[in-house]
XYZ file of C-alpha atoms in Angstrom:
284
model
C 30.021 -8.951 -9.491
C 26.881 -11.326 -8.183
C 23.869 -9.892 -9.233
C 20.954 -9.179 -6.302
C 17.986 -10.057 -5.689
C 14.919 -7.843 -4.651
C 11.760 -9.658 -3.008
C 8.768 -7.077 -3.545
C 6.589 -7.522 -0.434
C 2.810 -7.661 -0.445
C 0.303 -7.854 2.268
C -1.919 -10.591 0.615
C -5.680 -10.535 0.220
C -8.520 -13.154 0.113
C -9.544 -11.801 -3.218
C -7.836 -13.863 -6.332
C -7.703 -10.803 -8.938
C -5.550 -8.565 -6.237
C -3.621 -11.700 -5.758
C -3.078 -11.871 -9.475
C -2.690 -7.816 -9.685
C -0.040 -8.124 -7.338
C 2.281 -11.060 -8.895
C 1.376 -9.080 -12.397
C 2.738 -5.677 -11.014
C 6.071 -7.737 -10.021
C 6.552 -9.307 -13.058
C 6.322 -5.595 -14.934
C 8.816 -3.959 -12.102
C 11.172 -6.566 -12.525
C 11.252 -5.951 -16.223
C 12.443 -2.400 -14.924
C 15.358 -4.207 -13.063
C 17.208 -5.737 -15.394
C 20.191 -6.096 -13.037
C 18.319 -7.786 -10.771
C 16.706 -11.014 -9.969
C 13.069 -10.310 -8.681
C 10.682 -12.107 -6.648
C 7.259 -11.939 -5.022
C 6.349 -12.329 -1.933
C 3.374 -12.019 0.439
C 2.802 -11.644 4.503
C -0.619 -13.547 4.603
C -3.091 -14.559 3.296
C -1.860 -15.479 -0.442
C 1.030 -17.393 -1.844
C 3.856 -17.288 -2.477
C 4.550 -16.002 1.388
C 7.862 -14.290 1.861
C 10.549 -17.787 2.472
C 8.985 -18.497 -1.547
C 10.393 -15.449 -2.615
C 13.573 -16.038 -0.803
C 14.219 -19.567 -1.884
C 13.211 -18.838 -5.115
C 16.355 -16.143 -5.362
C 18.663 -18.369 -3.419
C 18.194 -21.080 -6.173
C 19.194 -18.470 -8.421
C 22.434 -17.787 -7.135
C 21.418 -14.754 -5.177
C 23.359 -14.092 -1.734
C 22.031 -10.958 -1.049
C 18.843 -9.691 -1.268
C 17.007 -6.150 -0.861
C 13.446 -6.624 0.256
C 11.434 -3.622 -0.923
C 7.592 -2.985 1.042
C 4.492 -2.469 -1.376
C 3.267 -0.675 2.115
C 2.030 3.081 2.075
C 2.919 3.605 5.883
C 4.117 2.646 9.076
C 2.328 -0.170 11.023
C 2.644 -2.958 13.117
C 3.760 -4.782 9.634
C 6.376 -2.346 8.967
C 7.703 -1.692 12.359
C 7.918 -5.622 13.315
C 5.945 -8.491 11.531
C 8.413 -8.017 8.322
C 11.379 -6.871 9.670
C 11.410 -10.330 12.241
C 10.487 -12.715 9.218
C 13.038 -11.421 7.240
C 15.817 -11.858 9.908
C 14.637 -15.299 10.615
C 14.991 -16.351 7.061
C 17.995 -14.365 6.398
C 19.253 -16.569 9.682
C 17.697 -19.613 8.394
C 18.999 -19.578 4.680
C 22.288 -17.923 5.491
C 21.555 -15.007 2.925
C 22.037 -11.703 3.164
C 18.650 -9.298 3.591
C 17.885 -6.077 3.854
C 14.312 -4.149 4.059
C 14.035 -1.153 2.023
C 11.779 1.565 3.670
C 7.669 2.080 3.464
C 6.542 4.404 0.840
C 4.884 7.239 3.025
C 3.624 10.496 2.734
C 6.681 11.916 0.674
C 6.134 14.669 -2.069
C 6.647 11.696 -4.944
C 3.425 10.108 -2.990
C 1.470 13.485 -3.442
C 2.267 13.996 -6.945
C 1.466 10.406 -7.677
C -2.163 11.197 -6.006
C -2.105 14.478 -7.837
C -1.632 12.676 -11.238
C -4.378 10.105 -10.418
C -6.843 13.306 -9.677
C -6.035 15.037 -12.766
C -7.257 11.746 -14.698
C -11.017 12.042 -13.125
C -11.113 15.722 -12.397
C -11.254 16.789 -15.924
C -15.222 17.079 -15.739
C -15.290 19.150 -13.167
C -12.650 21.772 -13.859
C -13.089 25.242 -12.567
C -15.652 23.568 -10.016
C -13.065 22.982 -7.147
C -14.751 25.135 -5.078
C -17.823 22.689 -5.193
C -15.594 19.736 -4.665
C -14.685 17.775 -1.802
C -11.699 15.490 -1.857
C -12.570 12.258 0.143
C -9.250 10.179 0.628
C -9.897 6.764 1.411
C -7.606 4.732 3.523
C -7.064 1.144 4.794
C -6.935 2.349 8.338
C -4.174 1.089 11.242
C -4.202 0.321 14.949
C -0.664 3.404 14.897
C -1.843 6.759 15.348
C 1.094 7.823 13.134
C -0.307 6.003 9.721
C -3.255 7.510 10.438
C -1.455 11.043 10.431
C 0.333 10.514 7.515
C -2.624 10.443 5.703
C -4.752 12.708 6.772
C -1.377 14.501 5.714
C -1.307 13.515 2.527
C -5.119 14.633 1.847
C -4.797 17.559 3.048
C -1.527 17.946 0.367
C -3.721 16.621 -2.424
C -6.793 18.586 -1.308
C -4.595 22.168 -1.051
C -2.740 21.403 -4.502
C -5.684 20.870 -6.250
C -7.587 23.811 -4.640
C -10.836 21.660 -3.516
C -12.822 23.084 -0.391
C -12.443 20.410 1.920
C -11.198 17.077 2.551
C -12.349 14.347 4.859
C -10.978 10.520 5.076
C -12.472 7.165 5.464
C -11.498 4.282 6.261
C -12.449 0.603 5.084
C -10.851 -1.216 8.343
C -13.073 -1.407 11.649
C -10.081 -0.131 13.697
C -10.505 3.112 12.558
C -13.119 6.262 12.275
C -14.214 7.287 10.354
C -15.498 4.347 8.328
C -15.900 4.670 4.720
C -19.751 4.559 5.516
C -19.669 7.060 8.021
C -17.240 9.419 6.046
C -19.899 9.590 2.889
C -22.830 9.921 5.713
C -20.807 13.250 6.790
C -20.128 13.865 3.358
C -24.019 13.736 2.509
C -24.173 16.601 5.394
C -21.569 18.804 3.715
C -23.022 21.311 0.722
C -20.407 20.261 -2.071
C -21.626 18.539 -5.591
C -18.762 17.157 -6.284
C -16.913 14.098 -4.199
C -13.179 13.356 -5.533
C -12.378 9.796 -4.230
C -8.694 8.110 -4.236
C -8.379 5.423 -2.840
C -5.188 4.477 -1.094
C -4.908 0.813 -1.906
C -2.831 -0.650 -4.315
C -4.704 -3.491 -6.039
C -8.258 -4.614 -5.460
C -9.439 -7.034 -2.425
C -11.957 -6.986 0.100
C -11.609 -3.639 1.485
C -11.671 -2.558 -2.240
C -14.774 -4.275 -3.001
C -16.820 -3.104 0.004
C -15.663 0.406 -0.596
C -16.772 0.777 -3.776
C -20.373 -1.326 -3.378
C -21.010 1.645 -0.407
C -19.842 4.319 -3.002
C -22.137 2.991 -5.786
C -25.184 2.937 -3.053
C -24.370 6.606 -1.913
C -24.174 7.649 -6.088
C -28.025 5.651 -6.122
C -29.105 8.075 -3.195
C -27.769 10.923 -4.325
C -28.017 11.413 -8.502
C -27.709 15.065 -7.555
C -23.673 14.903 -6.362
C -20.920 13.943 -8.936
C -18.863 10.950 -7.499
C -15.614 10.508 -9.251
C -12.909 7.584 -8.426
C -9.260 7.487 -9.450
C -7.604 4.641 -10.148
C -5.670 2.338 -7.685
C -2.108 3.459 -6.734
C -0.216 0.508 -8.581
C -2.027 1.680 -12.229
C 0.203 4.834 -12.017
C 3.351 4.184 -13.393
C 4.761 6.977 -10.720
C 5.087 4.030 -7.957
C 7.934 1.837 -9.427
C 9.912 4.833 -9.352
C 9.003 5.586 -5.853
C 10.283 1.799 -5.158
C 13.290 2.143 -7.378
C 14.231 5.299 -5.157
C 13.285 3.339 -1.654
C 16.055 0.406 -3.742
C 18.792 2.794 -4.403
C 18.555 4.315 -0.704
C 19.409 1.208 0.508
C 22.437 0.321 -2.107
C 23.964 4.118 -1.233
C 23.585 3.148 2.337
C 20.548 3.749 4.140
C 19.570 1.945 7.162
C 17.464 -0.933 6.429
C 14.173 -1.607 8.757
C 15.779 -4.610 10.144
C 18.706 -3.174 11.582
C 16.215 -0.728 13.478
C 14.432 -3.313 15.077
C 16.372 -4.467 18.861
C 17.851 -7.698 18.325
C 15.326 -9.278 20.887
C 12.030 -8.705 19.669
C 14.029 -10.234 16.263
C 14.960 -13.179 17.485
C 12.425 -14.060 19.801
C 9.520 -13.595 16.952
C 6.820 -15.997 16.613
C 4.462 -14.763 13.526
C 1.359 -13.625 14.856
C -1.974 -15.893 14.639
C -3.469 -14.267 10.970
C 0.070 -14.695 9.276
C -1.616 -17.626 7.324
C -1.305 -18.425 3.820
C -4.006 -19.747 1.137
C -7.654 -18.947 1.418
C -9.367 -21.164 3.894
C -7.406 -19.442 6.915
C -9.296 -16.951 9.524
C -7.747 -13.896 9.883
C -8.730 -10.157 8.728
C -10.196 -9.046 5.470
C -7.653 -7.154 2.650
């Protein structure tokens, strides 16, 4: 039996160490898949980009491959960008692909948050009724990503019995911004201010995010700010991926096949689907 491959699929970022973060994480997950050849790849921005990661299996011997999305939720990315590349290559290289579904806002995703809480929360136990939890998102131009997780906070927020939740977001395309969500939060009467954030490794959003959080702590010595870890430093998401894997090898639809066979083959990448870190396109 021919052994498959599985490209892991990043965004990419303009910052080196989520770059590195990223090819780190792959190397660990495909330690995890012994029966399987692994590869990295990234939409934009980094390398190696996606036909890397493909080319890199091919040479291996690898005829089909299951691409599996490091992607919280539905997008423009999800819904076409990755889907078309994949068919072109699969078209270009003669190989088989399929594209494993997004992550979401599925109970594995809320215990996952939970566990990342329960880390930081510690110092504030029996204070949950002084605590709001602040869940801090990328942001996306699809009303529907935006739902799932204001979704997902309120899941967290309820499970962990906090008072109140509120999101921000580090994107421009979306309100609240991070720095308007902590000037509401400054409004609100709670001491405590639970932050996850939902990114998986650090870049630019990341980096902004947490320079606004350590200016709002300055202000305000009187309110306890207290940050989880990233999602990819809980050991809770490879299993999530292995489970998005397996879905597809008992049968699921892949993304691909859900995308009309126009829009596939008449796909041109759009204009920020550059790779290497002199190109113009937006900030991760």
């Amino acid at each position: 039996m021919h052994k498959k491959g599985v490209l892991l699929c990043g965004h990419g970022t303009r910052v080196k160490q989520g770059e590195e973060a990223f090819i780190a994480y792959a190397r660990r997950f495909a330690a995890m898949l012994p029966e399987y050849e692994v590869e990295a790849g990234f939409l934009e921005l980094s390398e190696p980009d996606f036909e890397k990661g493909v080319k890199n299996l091919i040479e291996r011997g690898i005829e089909e491959i299951i691409a599996l999305p490091v992607f919280l939720f539905t997008g423009v990315h999800i819904q076409k960008d990755i889907p078309c590349i994949l068919f072109q290559l699969q078209r270009k290289y003669n190989v088989r692909i399929q594209l494993a579904s997004y992550i979401g806002d599925c109970d594995d995703m809320v215990m996952l948050s939970n566990e990342l809480v329960s880390q930081v929360a510690s110092e504030i136990k029996g204070q949950e009724k002084e605590t709001l939890f602040f869940g801090l998102g990328v942001g996306a131009s699809k009303a529907a990503a935006n739902g799932d997780l204001a979704r997902l906070t309120r899941l967290v927020q309820e499970s962990n019995n906090f008072s109140f939740s509120i999101n921000g977001f580090c994107s421009r395309m979306t309100y609240p911004s991070v720095g308007e969500a902590l000037t509401i939060s400054e409004r609100l009467d709670y001491k405590n201010i639970v932050v996850l954030p939902y990114v998986f490794f650090p870049g630019v959003y990341m980096d902004k995010a947490l320079a606004l959080l350590d200016a709002f702590k300055s202000k305000h010595p009187d309110k306890r700010v207290l940050v989880t870890s990233l999602l990819s430093e809980s050991s809770a998401l490879s299993k999530i991926l292995m489970k998005r894997l397996h879905s597809i090898e008992e049968g699921e639809a892949d993304l691909i096949s859900r995308v009309d066979k126009e829009t596939l083959e008449n796909y041109e990448p759009h204009h920020h689907h550059h790779h290497g870190h002199a190109c113009n396109g937006h900030h991760h």
